Coordinates of C-alpha atoms in Angstrom, one line a residue:
Chain A
M10 CA -41.5 -79.0 -60.7
T11 CA -43.3 -75.6 -60.9
L12 CA -41.4 -72.3 -60.6
L13 CA -42.8 -71.8 -57.2
D14 CA -42.0 -75.4 -56.1
F15 CA -38.4 -74.8 -57.0
A16 CA -38.4 -71.4 -55.2
R17 CA -40.0 -72.7 -51.8
G18 CA -37.8 -75.9 -52.0
P19 CA -34.2 -76.3 -53.4
A20 CA -33.7 -72.6 -54.1
L21 CA -34.6 -71.7 -50.5
Q22 CA -32.6 -74.5 -49.0
W23 CA -29.4 -73.6 -51.2
S24 CA -29.8 -69.8 -50.7
L25 CA -30.1 -70.3 -46.8
I26 CA -27.0 -72.5 -46.9
I27 CA -25.0 -70.0 -49.0
L28 CA -26.1 -67.2 -46.6
V29 CA -25.1 -68.9 -43.5
A30 CA -21.9 -70.2 -44.7
G31 CA -20.9 -67.0 -46.4
T32 CA -21.9 -64.9 -43.3
L33 CA -19.9 -67.0 -40.9
W34 CA -16.9 -66.9 -43.5
R35 CA -16.9 -63.2 -43.7
L36 CA -17.7 -62.3 -40.1
L37 CA -15.1 -64.7 -38.5
G38 CA -12.5 -64.0 -41.1
A39 CA -12.8 -60.4 -40.2
L40 CA -13.1 -60.6 -36.2
L41 CA -10.2 -63.0 -36.0
I42 CA -7.5 -61.3 -37.8
R43 CA -4.9 -59.5 -35.8
R44 CA -5.5 -56.1 -34.4
E45 CA -3.2 -53.2 -35.1
T46 CA -0.4 -53.0 -32.6
D47 CA 0.3 -49.5 -30.9
L48 CA 3.3 -47.8 -32.2
S49 CA 3.0 -45.2 -29.6
Q50 CA 1.6 -45.0 -25.9
P51 CA -2.4 -44.9 -26.3
R52 CA -3.7 -41.7 -25.2
S53 CA -6.8 -43.5 -23.7
D54 CA -7.6 -47.0 -22.8
A55 CA -11.3 -46.5 -22.6
T56 CA -11.7 -48.3 -26.0
V57 CA -15.1 -50.0 -24.9
S58 CA -16.8 -46.6 -24.4
G59 CA -15.2 -45.2 -27.5
G60 CA -16.4 -48.1 -29.5
V61 CA -19.9 -48.1 -28.3
R62 CA -20.1 -44.1 -28.5
T63 CA -19.1 -44.5 -32.1
V64 CA -21.7 -47.1 -32.8
F65 CA -24.5 -44.7 -32.2
S66 CA -22.7 -41.3 -33.1
R67 CA -22.7 -42.4 -36.8
F68 CA -26.4 -42.4 -37.0
V69 CA -26.4 -38.7 -37.7
P70 CA -23.9 -36.9 -39.7
R71 CA -21.8 -34.0 -38.2
K72 CA -23.0 -30.6 -38.7
E73 CA -20.4 -29.8 -41.2
F74 CA -21.9 -32.2 -43.6
H75 CA -25.4 -31.8 -43.1
D76 CA -26.2 -29.7 -46.3
N77 CA -24.7 -32.6 -48.5
A78 CA -25.6 -35.6 -46.5
M79 CA -29.0 -35.1 -44.9
L80 CA -31.0 -36.0 -48.0
A81 CA -29.3 -39.3 -48.2
V82 CA -29.7 -39.8 -44.3
V83 CA -33.3 -39.1 -44.2
L84 CA -33.9 -41.4 -47.2
G85 CA -31.7 -44.1 -45.5
F86 CA -33.7 -43.9 -42.3
V87 CA -37.2 -44.2 -44.2
M88 CA -35.6 -46.9 -46.3
H89 CA -34.3 -49.0 -43.4
I90 CA -37.3 -48.6 -41.2
G91 CA -39.7 -49.2 -44.0
L92 CA -37.8 -52.3 -45.0
A93 CA -37.7 -53.5 -41.5
I94 CA -41.4 -53.3 -41.2
V95 CA -42.0 -55.1 -44.5
V96 CA -39.6 -58.0 -43.7
F97 CA -40.4 -58.3 -40.0
L98 CA -44.0 -57.3 -39.5
F99 CA -45.8 -59.0 -42.5
T100 CA -47.5 -62.0 -41.1
P101 CA -46.5 -64.4 -43.9
H102 CA -42.8 -63.2 -43.4
I103 CA -43.3 -64.0 -39.7
L104 CA -44.5 -67.4 -40.3
F105 CA -41.2 -67.9 -42.5
F106 CA -39.0 -67.0 -39.6
D107 CA -41.1 -69.1 -37.3
S108 CA -40.5 -72.0 -39.4
V109 CA -36.8 -71.3 -39.6
F110 CA -35.9 -70.0 -36.3
G111 CA -38.8 -71.3 -34.2
V112 CA -39.8 -67.8 -33.0
S113 CA -42.7 -65.5 -33.9
W114 CA -44.1 -62.2 -32.9
P115 CA -47.4 -60.2 -33.8
G116 CA -47.5 -58.8 -37.2
L117 CA -49.1 -55.5 -38.5
P118 CA -52.4 -55.4 -40.8
S119 CA -51.3 -55.8 -44.4
N120 CA -52.2 -52.3 -45.6
L121 CA -50.0 -50.8 -43.1
V122 CA -47.0 -53.1 -44.5
M123 CA -48.2 -52.1 -47.9
A124 CA -47.8 -48.4 -47.1
A125 CA -44.3 -49.1 -45.6
G126 CA -43.3 -51.0 -48.8
V127 CA -44.5 -48.0 -50.9
L128 CA -42.2 -45.7 -48.8
T129 CA -39.5 -48.3 -49.1
V130 CA -39.5 -48.5 -52.7
A131 CA -39.9 -44.6 -53.1
S132 CA -36.7 -44.1 -51.1
L133 CA -34.7 -46.6 -52.7
V134 CA -35.6 -45.3 -56.0
A135 CA -34.6 -41.9 -54.8
L136 CA -31.3 -43.1 -53.4
L137 CA -30.6 -44.8 -57.0
V138 CA -31.5 -41.5 -59.0
R139 CA -29.3 -39.5 -56.4
R140 CA -26.3 -42.0 -57.2
W141 CA -26.8 -41.4 -60.8
N142 CA -27.2 -37.7 -60.6
T143 CA -24.3 -36.9 -58.2
P144 CA -21.2 -37.0 -60.4
L145 CA -18.8 -37.9 -57.4
L146 CA -21.2 -40.5 -56.1
K147 CA -21.5 -41.9 -59.5
M148 CA -17.8 -42.0 -60.1
I149 CA -17.2 -43.9 -56.8
S150 CA -20.0 -46.3 -57.4
S151 CA -19.2 -49.9 -58.2
A152 CA -21.3 -52.8 -59.5
D153 CA -21.7 -54.0 -55.9
D154 CA -23.5 -50.7 -55.1
Y155 CA -26.1 -51.1 -57.9
I156 CA -26.6 -55.0 -57.4
S157 CA -27.1 -54.4 -53.6
L158 CA -29.6 -51.8 -54.3
L159 CA -31.5 -53.8 -56.8
V160 CA -31.4 -57.1 -55.1
T161 CA -33.0 -55.1 -52.1
L162 CA -35.5 -53.2 -54.4
I163 CA -36.9 -56.2 -56.5
P164 CA -38.2 -58.3 -53.7
V165 CA -39.9 -55.3 -52.4
V166 CA -41.7 -54.4 -55.7
T167 CA -42.2 -58.1 -56.6
G168 CA -43.6 -58.8 -53.0
M169 CA -46.2 -55.8 -53.5
M170 CA -47.2 -57.1 -56.8
A171 CA -47.8 -60.7 -55.4
Y172 CA -49.9 -59.0 -52.8
A173 CA -51.8 -57.0 -55.0
H174 CA -52.2 -59.7 -57.7
V175 CA -50.7 -57.7 -60.6
G176 CA -48.0 -58.7 -63.2
G177 CA -49.1 -62.2 -63.8
P178 CA -50.7 -65.4 -62.2
Y179 CA -50.4 -65.1 -58.4
Q180 CA -48.1 -68.2 -58.2
T181 CA -45.6 -67.1 -60.9
V182 CA -45.1 -63.5 -59.1
L183 CA -45.0 -65.0 -55.7
A184 CA -42.3 -67.5 -57.2
I185 CA -40.3 -64.6 -58.6
H186 CA -40.6 -62.8 -55.3
I187 CA -39.2 -65.7 -53.4
L188 CA -36.7 -66.2 -55.9
S189 CA -35.4 -62.4 -55.9
V190 CA -35.4 -62.6 -52.0
E191 CA -33.0 -65.9 -52.6
A192 CA -30.8 -63.8 -54.9
M193 CA -30.6 -61.1 -52.1
L194 CA -29.8 -63.9 -49.8
I195 CA -27.1 -65.4 -51.8
W196 CA -25.4 -61.9 -52.6
F197 CA -25.8 -60.8 -49.0
P198 CA -22.6 -62.1 -47.4
F199 CA -20.4 -61.2 -50.5
G200 CA -21.5 -57.7 -51.2
K201 CA -22.3 -54.4 -49.4
L202 CA -25.4 -55.8 -47.9
F203 CA -23.1 -57.4 -45.4
H204 CA -23.3 -53.9 -43.5
A205 CA -26.4 -55.4 -42.0
V206 CA -24.2 -57.6 -39.8
A207 CA -20.7 -55.6 -40.0
W208 CA -22.1 -52.1 -39.2
I209 CA -21.8 -52.6 -35.3
P210 CA -18.5 -54.3 -35.1
S211 CA -17.0 -52.1 -37.7
R212 CA -18.1 -49.1 -36.1
A213 CA -16.9 -50.4 -32.7
Q214 CA -13.6 -51.2 -33.9
L215 CA -13.2 -47.9 -35.5
G216 CA -14.5 -46.2 -32.5
A217 CA -11.9 -48.1 -30.3
T218 CA -9.0 -47.4 -32.5
L219 CA -9.7 -43.6 -32.7
Q220 CA -10.3 -43.6 -28.9
R221 CA -6.8 -44.9 -28.2
R222 CA -5.4 -42.1 -30.7
G223 CA -7.4 -39.5 -28.6
V224 CA -9.8 -38.8 -31.3
K225 CA -13.4 -38.3 -30.3
A226 CA -15.6 -39.9 -33.3
Chain B
M22 CA -77.6 -95.8 -75.6
S23 CA -77.8 -92.6 -77.8
D24 CA -80.9 -92.1 -80.0
E25 CA -82.1 -89.7 -82.7
K26 CA -84.6 -87.8 -80.4
T27 CA -83.9 -84.2 -79.5
L28 CA -83.9 -83.0 -76.0
A29 CA -87.0 -81.1 -76.4
E30 CA -88.7 -84.2 -77.8
R31 CA -87.5 -86.3 -74.7
L32 CA -88.6 -83.5 -72.3
R33 CA -92.0 -83.3 -73.6
E34 CA -92.4 -87.0 -73.4
R35 CA -91.5 -86.8 -69.8
G36 CA -93.9 -84.2 -69.0
I37 CA -91.3 -81.4 -68.3
S38 CA -93.1 -78.0 -68.9
R39 CA -91.6 -75.1 -70.9
R40 CA -91.3 -73.1 -67.6
G41 CA -89.4 -75.9 -66.0
F42 CA -87.0 -76.1 -69.0
M43 CA -86.2 -72.4 -68.9
K44 CA -85.5 -72.7 -65.3
F45 CA -82.8 -75.1 -65.8
C46 CA -81.4 -73.2 -68.6
A47 CA -81.2 -70.1 -66.4
A48 CA -79.6 -72.0 -63.8
T49 CA -77.0 -73.4 -66.1
A50 CA -76.2 -69.8 -67.6
S51 CA -75.8 -68.6 -64.0
M52 CA -73.7 -71.4 -62.8
M53 CA -71.3 -70.8 -65.9
A54 CA -71.3 -67.0 -65.4
L55 CA -72.9 -66.5 -68.8
P56 CA -75.1 -63.3 -69.3
P57 CA -78.9 -63.6 -69.2
M58 CA -78.9 -63.1 -72.8
M59 CA -77.6 -66.5 -73.3
I60 CA -80.5 -68.2 -71.7
P61 CA -82.4 -68.4 -74.9
K62 CA -79.4 -69.5 -76.8
I63 CA -78.9 -72.2 -74.4
A64 CA -82.6 -73.2 -74.5
A65 CA -82.5 -73.3 -78.2
A66 CA -79.2 -75.5 -78.4
L67 CA -80.3 -77.8 -75.8
E68 CA -83.9 -78.0 -77.6
Q69 CA -82.1 -79.2 -80.8
A70 CA -79.3 -81.3 -78.8
K71 CA -79.2 -85.2 -79.4
R72 CA -78.2 -87.0 -76.4
P73 CA -74.6 -87.5 -76.7
S74 CA -72.9 -90.8 -75.6
V75 CA -70.7 -90.6 -72.5
I76 CA -68.4 -93.3 -71.7
W77 CA -66.8 -92.8 -68.2
L78 CA -63.6 -94.6 -67.4
S79 CA -62.4 -95.2 -64.0
F80 CA -58.7 -96.0 -63.5
Q81 CA -56.6 -95.5 -60.5
E82 CA -59.2 -93.7 -58.3
C83 CA -61.1 -93.8 -55.2
T84 CA -64.7 -93.3 -56.7
G85 CA -64.8 -90.1 -54.8
C86 CA -65.3 -88.2 -58.0
T87 CA -68.3 -90.3 -58.9
E88 CA -69.6 -90.1 -55.3
S89 CA -69.1 -86.1 -55.7
L90 CA -71.0 -86.3 -59.1
T91 CA -73.9 -88.3 -57.9
R92 CA -74.5 -85.3 -55.2
S93 CA -74.7 -82.7 -58.0
H94 CA -77.8 -80.6 -57.6
A95 CA -77.9 -78.4 -60.7
P96 CA -78.2 -80.1 -63.0
T97 CA -78.8 -83.4 -60.9
I98 CA -76.8 -86.4 -62.0
E99 CA -80.3 -88.2 -62.7
G100 CA -81.3 -85.0 -64.8
L101 CA -77.8 -85.3 -66.7
I102 CA -78.2 -89.1 -67.4
F103 CA -82.0 -89.2 -68.3
D104 CA -82.3 -85.9 -70.0
H105 CA -79.1 -84.8 -71.4
I106 CA -76.5 -87.6 -71.8
S107 CA -76.5 -91.2 -72.5
L108 CA -74.2 -92.5 -69.9
D109 CA -73.1 -95.8 -71.6
Y110 CA -70.3 -97.0 -69.6
H111 CA -69.6 -96.5 -66.1
H112 CA -68.4 -99.0 -63.6
T113 CA -70.2 -97.7 -60.4
L114 CA -73.3 -96.4 -62.1
Q115 CA -74.2 -98.9 -64.8
A116 CA -76.3 -102.2 -64.1
A117 CA -74.2 -104.3 -66.4
A118 CA -71.2 -106.1 -65.0
G119 CA -68.6 -108.3 -66.6
D120 CA -68.7 -108.9 -70.2
A121 CA -72.2 -107.2 -70.7
A122 CA -70.5 -104.0 -69.5
E123 CA -67.5 -104.4 -71.8
H124 CA -69.9 -105.1 -74.8
A125 CA -71.9 -101.9 -73.8
R126 CA -68.6 -99.9 -74.0
E127 CA -67.5 -101.4 -77.3
A128 CA -71.0 -100.9 -78.8
A129 CA -71.3 -97.3 -77.7
M130 CA -67.9 -96.7 -79.2
K131 CA -69.0 -98.2 -82.6
D132 CA -72.2 -96.4 -82.7
N133 CA -70.7 -93.0 -81.9
W134 CA -67.4 -93.1 -83.3
G135 CA -65.9 -89.7 -83.3
K136 CA -68.8 -88.1 -81.5
Y137 CA -68.9 -89.3 -78.0
L138 CA -67.5 -87.7 -74.9
L139 CA -64.9 -89.5 -72.8
V140 CA -64.8 -88.9 -69.3
V141 CA -61.7 -90.2 -67.2
D142 CA -61.5 -90.4 -63.3
G143 CA -58.2 -91.9 -61.9
S144 CA -54.6 -91.8 -63.0
I145 CA -53.1 -94.2 -65.4
P146 CA -50.2 -96.5 -64.4
L147 CA -47.5 -96.6 -67.0
K148 CA -44.8 -98.7 -65.2
D149 CA -44.3 -102.2 -66.2
D150 CA -46.7 -101.8 -69.1
G151 CA -49.4 -100.6 -66.8
V152 CA -50.1 -104.0 -65.1
Y153 CA -50.9 -102.4 -61.7
S154 CA -54.5 -101.6 -62.9
T155 CA -56.5 -103.7 -65.4
I156 CA -60.3 -103.8 -66.2
A157 CA -61.5 -107.2 -67.8
G158 CA -57.9 -107.9 -68.3
I159 CA -57.2 -104.8 -70.2
T160 CA -54.7 -102.4 -68.8
N161 CA -55.9 -98.8 -68.1
L162 CA -53.2 -97.6 -70.6
A163 CA -54.5 -99.9 -73.6
M164 CA -58.3 -98.9 -72.8
L165 CA -57.5 -95.3 -72.5
R166 CA -55.8 -95.3 -75.9
E167 CA -58.6 -97.4 -77.4
V168 CA -61.6 -95.2 -76.2
A169 CA -59.7 -91.8 -76.7
E170 CA -59.3 -92.6 -80.4
G171 CA -62.9 -92.4 -81.1
A172 CA -63.6 -89.5 -78.7
A173 CA -64.8 -86.0 -79.7
A174 CA -63.3 -84.6 -76.6
I175 CA -62.0 -85.9 -73.2
V176 CA -63.0 -84.5 -69.7
S177 CA -60.3 -85.6 -66.9
V178 CA -62.4 -85.6 -63.8
G179 CA -60.6 -85.2 -60.7
T180 CA -56.9 -84.4 -59.7
C181 CA -55.8 -88.0 -60.5
A182 CA -56.9 -87.9 -64.0
A183 CA -56.0 -84.3 -64.5
F184 CA -52.7 -84.2 -62.9
G185 CA -51.8 -87.7 -61.7
G186 CA -53.2 -86.8 -58.0
L187 CA -52.5 -89.2 -55.1
P188 CA -51.1 -92.3 -57.2
K189 CA -48.5 -89.9 -58.7
A190 CA -47.4 -88.8 -55.2
D191 CA -43.8 -89.3 -54.2
P192 CA -42.5 -92.1 -54.9
N193 CA -45.0 -92.9 -57.5
P194 CA -44.8 -96.8 -57.3
T195 CA -47.2 -97.4 -60.3
G196 CA -45.6 -94.9 -62.6
A197 CA -49.0 -93.1 -62.4
A198 CA -49.6 -90.4 -65.0
A199 CA -52.4 -88.0 -66.1
V200 CA -54.5 -88.3 -69.2
S201 CA -52.9 -85.3 -70.8
E202 CA -49.5 -87.1 -70.4
I203 CA -50.5 -90.1 -72.5
I204 CA -53.2 -88.7 -74.9
S205 CA -52.4 -85.9 -77.5
G206 CA -54.3 -84.6 -80.4
K207 CA -57.8 -84.5 -78.7
P208 CA -59.3 -81.6 -76.8
I209 CA -58.7 -82.3 -73.1
V210 CA -60.4 -80.4 -70.2
N211 CA -59.2 -80.9 -66.7
V212 CA -61.7 -80.5 -64.1
P213 CA -59.4 -81.2 -60.9
G214 CA -60.2 -81.4 -57.3
C215 CA -60.0 -84.1 -54.8
P216 CA -63.0 -84.5 -55.6
P217 CA -64.3 -81.7 -57.9
I218 CA -67.3 -79.9 -56.8
P219 CA -70.1 -81.7 -58.4
T220 CA -71.6 -78.5 -59.8
V221 CA -68.2 -78.0 -61.7
I222 CA -68.3 -81.4 -63.3
T223 CA -72.0 -81.2 -64.4
G224 CA -71.4 -77.7 -65.5
V225 CA -68.7 -78.6 -67.9
L226 CA -70.9 -81.3 -69.4
A227 CA -73.7 -79.0 -69.7
H228 CA -71.3 -76.5 -71.5
F229 CA -70.5 -79.2 -74.0
L230 CA -74.0 -80.2 -74.5
T231 CA -75.0 -76.6 -74.7
F232 CA -72.2 -75.3 -77.2
G233 CA -70.9 -78.3 -78.5
K234 CA -67.3 -77.4 -77.6
L235 CA -65.2 -77.2 -74.4
P236 CA -65.2 -74.1 -72.5
E237 CA -62.4 -71.5 -72.3
L238 CA -59.4 -73.0 -70.4
D239 CA -56.5 -71.6 -68.4
N240 CA -52.9 -72.7 -68.6
L241 CA -53.6 -76.0 -67.0
N242 CA -56.5 -76.8 -69.2
R243 CA -59.1 -76.1 -66.6
P244 CA -62.2 -74.3 -67.2
K245 CA -61.6 -70.5 -66.6
V246 CA -65.2 -70.1 -65.4
F247 CA -64.8 -72.4 -62.5
Y248 CA -61.0 -72.3 -61.9
G249 CA -60.4 -68.4 -62.9
E250 CA -60.1 -66.9 -59.4
S251 CA -58.0 -68.3 -56.3
I252 CA -59.9 -69.6 -53.1
H253 CA -58.1 -66.8 -51.3
D254 CA -59.3 -63.9 -53.5
R255 CA -63.0 -65.0 -53.0
C256 CA -62.6 -66.3 -49.5
Y257 CA -65.2 -64.7 -47.0
R258 CA -62.3 -64.7 -44.5
R259 CA -59.9 -62.6 -46.7
A260 CA -60.8 -59.6 -44.7
F261 CA -59.3 -61.2 -41.6
Y262 CA -56.1 -61.8 -43.5
E263 CA -55.8 -58.3 -44.3
R264 CA -56.3 -57.1 -40.8
G265 CA -53.6 -59.6 -39.6
Q266 CA -56.2 -61.5 -37.6
F267 CA -55.2 -65.3 -37.7
A268 CA -56.4 -68.5 -36.0
E269 CA -53.3 -69.9 -34.3
S270 CA -55.1 -73.5 -33.7
F271 CA -58.2 -75.2 -34.4
D272 CA -60.0 -74.3 -31.0
D273 CA -58.5 -70.9 -30.0
E274 CA -60.5 -67.8 -30.0
G275 CA -59.5 -66.8 -33.5
A276 CA -60.7 -70.2 -34.8
R277 CA -64.1 -69.5 -33.1
E278 CA -64.4 -66.0 -34.3
G279 CA -63.7 -67.3 -38.1
W280 CA -60.4 -65.6 -38.5
C281 CA -58.0 -66.3 -41.4
L282 CA -56.6 -69.9 -41.4
F283 CA -53.3 -69.0 -43.2
K284 CA -51.1 -69.8 -40.2
L285 CA -52.9 -73.3 -39.9
G286 CA -51.8 -74.2 -43.3
C287 CA -54.5 -72.8 -45.7
K288 CA -53.3 -73.1 -49.3
G289 CA -56.0 -70.9 -50.5
P290 CA -53.7 -68.3 -51.9
V291 CA -52.1 -70.7 -54.5
T292 CA -55.5 -72.6 -55.3
Y293 CA -57.7 -72.0 -58.1
N294 CA -61.0 -73.6 -57.7
A295 CA -64.9 -72.4 -57.3
C296 CA -65.3 -73.7 -53.6
A297 CA -65.6 -70.2 -52.1
T298 CA -68.1 -69.2 -54.6
T299 CA -70.1 -72.4 -55.6
R300 CA -69.5 -74.3 -52.4
W301 CA -70.7 -77.8 -51.7
N302 CA -73.9 -79.6 -50.9
E303 CA -76.2 -77.5 -52.7
G304 CA -74.0 -74.2 -51.8
T305 CA -74.2 -74.9 -48.1
S306 CA -70.5 -74.8 -47.1
F307 CA -66.8 -75.5 -48.2
P308 CA -63.8 -76.5 -46.3
I309 CA -62.7 -73.2 -44.9
A310 CA -66.4 -72.1 -43.8
S311 CA -66.2 -75.6 -41.9
G312 CA -62.9 -74.3 -40.3
H313 CA -60.3 -76.1 -42.1
G314 CA -57.7 -74.6 -44.3
C315 CA -57.9 -75.3 -48.1
I316 CA -55.4 -78.2 -48.9
G317 CA -55.0 -77.0 -52.5
C318 CA -56.4 -80.3 -54.1
S319 CA -57.1 -79.0 -57.4
E320 CA -53.5 -78.2 -58.2
P321 CA -51.0 -80.4 -59.7
G322 CA -48.7 -82.3 -57.2
F323 CA -50.6 -81.0 -54.1
W324 CA -49.8 -84.1 -52.0
D325 CA -46.0 -83.3 -52.3
K326 CA -46.1 -79.7 -51.6
G327 CA -45.2 -79.8 -48.0
G328 CA -47.5 -80.6 -45.1
F329 CA -51.4 -79.4 -45.3
Y330 CA -51.0 -77.8 -41.7
D331 CA -47.7 -75.9 -42.5
A332 CA -48.1 -72.3 -43.5
L333 CA -47.5 -71.6 -47.0
S334 CA -44.8 -69.2 -46.1
K335 CA -42.7 -72.3 -45.0
G336 CA -40.0 -73.8 -47.2
T337 CA -41.0 -77.3 -48.5
H338 CA -37.3 -78.5 -47.9
D339 CA -36.1 -79.3 -44.3
S340 CA -32.9 -77.1 -44.2
A341 CA -31.7 -77.5 -40.6
E342 CA -28.9 -80.1 -41.6
G343 CA -27.9 -78.3 -44.5
I344 CA -27.6 -75.0 -42.5
A345 CA -25.8 -76.6 -39.6
L346 CA -23.3 -78.0 -42.0
A347 CA -23.0 -74.8 -44.0
A348 CA -22.4 -73.1 -40.5
G349 CA -19.7 -75.6 -39.8
V350 CA -18.0 -75.1 -43.2
G351 CA -18.4 -71.2 -43.3
A352 CA -16.9 -70.8 -39.6
A353 CA -14.0 -73.3 -40.5
I354 CA -13.2 -71.1 -43.8
G355 CA -13.5 -67.9 -41.8
V356 CA -11.3 -69.1 -39.3
A357 CA -8.7 -70.6 -41.7
A358 CA -8.7 -67.2 -43.6
A359 CA -8.2 -65.3 -40.6
M360 CA -5.1 -67.4 -39.4
G361 CA -3.8 -67.3 -42.8
A362 CA -3.7 -63.6 -42.7
R363 CA -2.3 -63.7 -39.1
V364 CA 0.6 -66.0 -40.6
R365 CA 1.2 -63.5 -43.4
Q366 CA 1.1 -60.3 -41.0
A367 CA 3.8 -62.2 -38.8
R368 CA 6.0 -63.2 -41.7
A369 CA 5.9 -59.5 -43.0
D370 CA 6.9 -58.4 -39.5
N371 CA 9.6 -60.7 -39.4
K372 CA 11.0 -59.6 -42.7
E373 CA 10.9 -55.8 -41.4
D374 CA 12.8 -56.8 -38.3
A375 CA 15.3 -58.7 -40.1

């Protein structure tokens, strides 16, 4: 069995199994725990509108934090949009989703996807450098932050290398690319990458709680 | 049978002009991607070359490789046999049969011990002492070992001889193996393909004749000159891949427009061969040009690498059952964890109340 056979076969199978099991474990484990009970009369019962508002209001930082946070917010947007284009609009990726979920959609020309990949890598590296160079951020960073960032960065870099046929024989680079994606899938439920699933319920829960306390957030 | 006359002498006897000979040398250099300055060297080498003896052993195979070889056009198989090599043993092409054929092989081995070229097509069964394929009562395994011992070099023609091919496909009932898994200590060149391109087979033989050694090989012992680039890299449909234009079925508008066949299972990106450049039938066409994706036949284990019509981006293992089971297990653990937390919270509340 070659490295590519391993990556396309058992490694893919097991990484998907771990991804699904881990995601449902963490998601249900969080959603089904008991909610906090009110210790006083709630100031508002409009928890749904409060929750929905917070889901969207957190996309942009409050004015007070613009100076400190705007760079990270812009880089974050570029990285997320670029990553979404690379992951969901590159035709070979769409065919992979089609094979797993049975649904497909039109892709973008490869050169546009490559451009999005370059922006994604540049913003991820900038975010990594910022994390190192900001003393407070560095202090509160854990291994999870670095691992989550690297398992996102490496698949994009190796994918672009495979596409451009650099860094070794195509099959080897493609195998490394697929294995790096599988490492990301395995890490996904257990690290901070889980925010890709948890961001809506966690923001909504926070918004609902704050709404009951009479705080507009 | 090999003789002492040089190729130049034999060509003069056959009335081949100097011009015709140089034309052949130029074609050979071009085919092997050698610079024009090598043409005189090829001519000089070939003029002095004695006809080497070639023993061709066919084991677990379908004769497709020989069929391919006989359709070679530059040089032609006739040209190879009559002008350049002495094909002393080949089941399909030789006139002799039975004992006479085996005697021809033994005589060729004896007369050219240590100098003859051994060409093998087909895999070799190892299971049960190799009883699944025999020739004149001799197992393929025994014959290969015997003939390989006196060979100057071995050319494994076709994916079966090079990598095991179809006979080795899961569950491999005969224990089929490639030549390189059995023979060591001899130079072995793999010329895989199902079948290999005829020009590639004769090109490798011409290189051996010209330079007296095997061409530069890649990590799978394939000649780099023919297997150095992927089908995808040299495919004339590559531009459609870049633009995201794919045929969705074999009879849709994309197929008629000649768009990329990646979605229909083309294995071109992971297949190294000269099909896209050398092509078949005197440079007429190759599978992709005929509207069918590459099936990756020159790569090891290509029969067991997923469906021919499944896109390369699809996994090779069916994960549906495993994922369904994982979903159940994950959900159960999640619910259990949440319930456990609720019980602990309730206990904590009771303690506070108490």
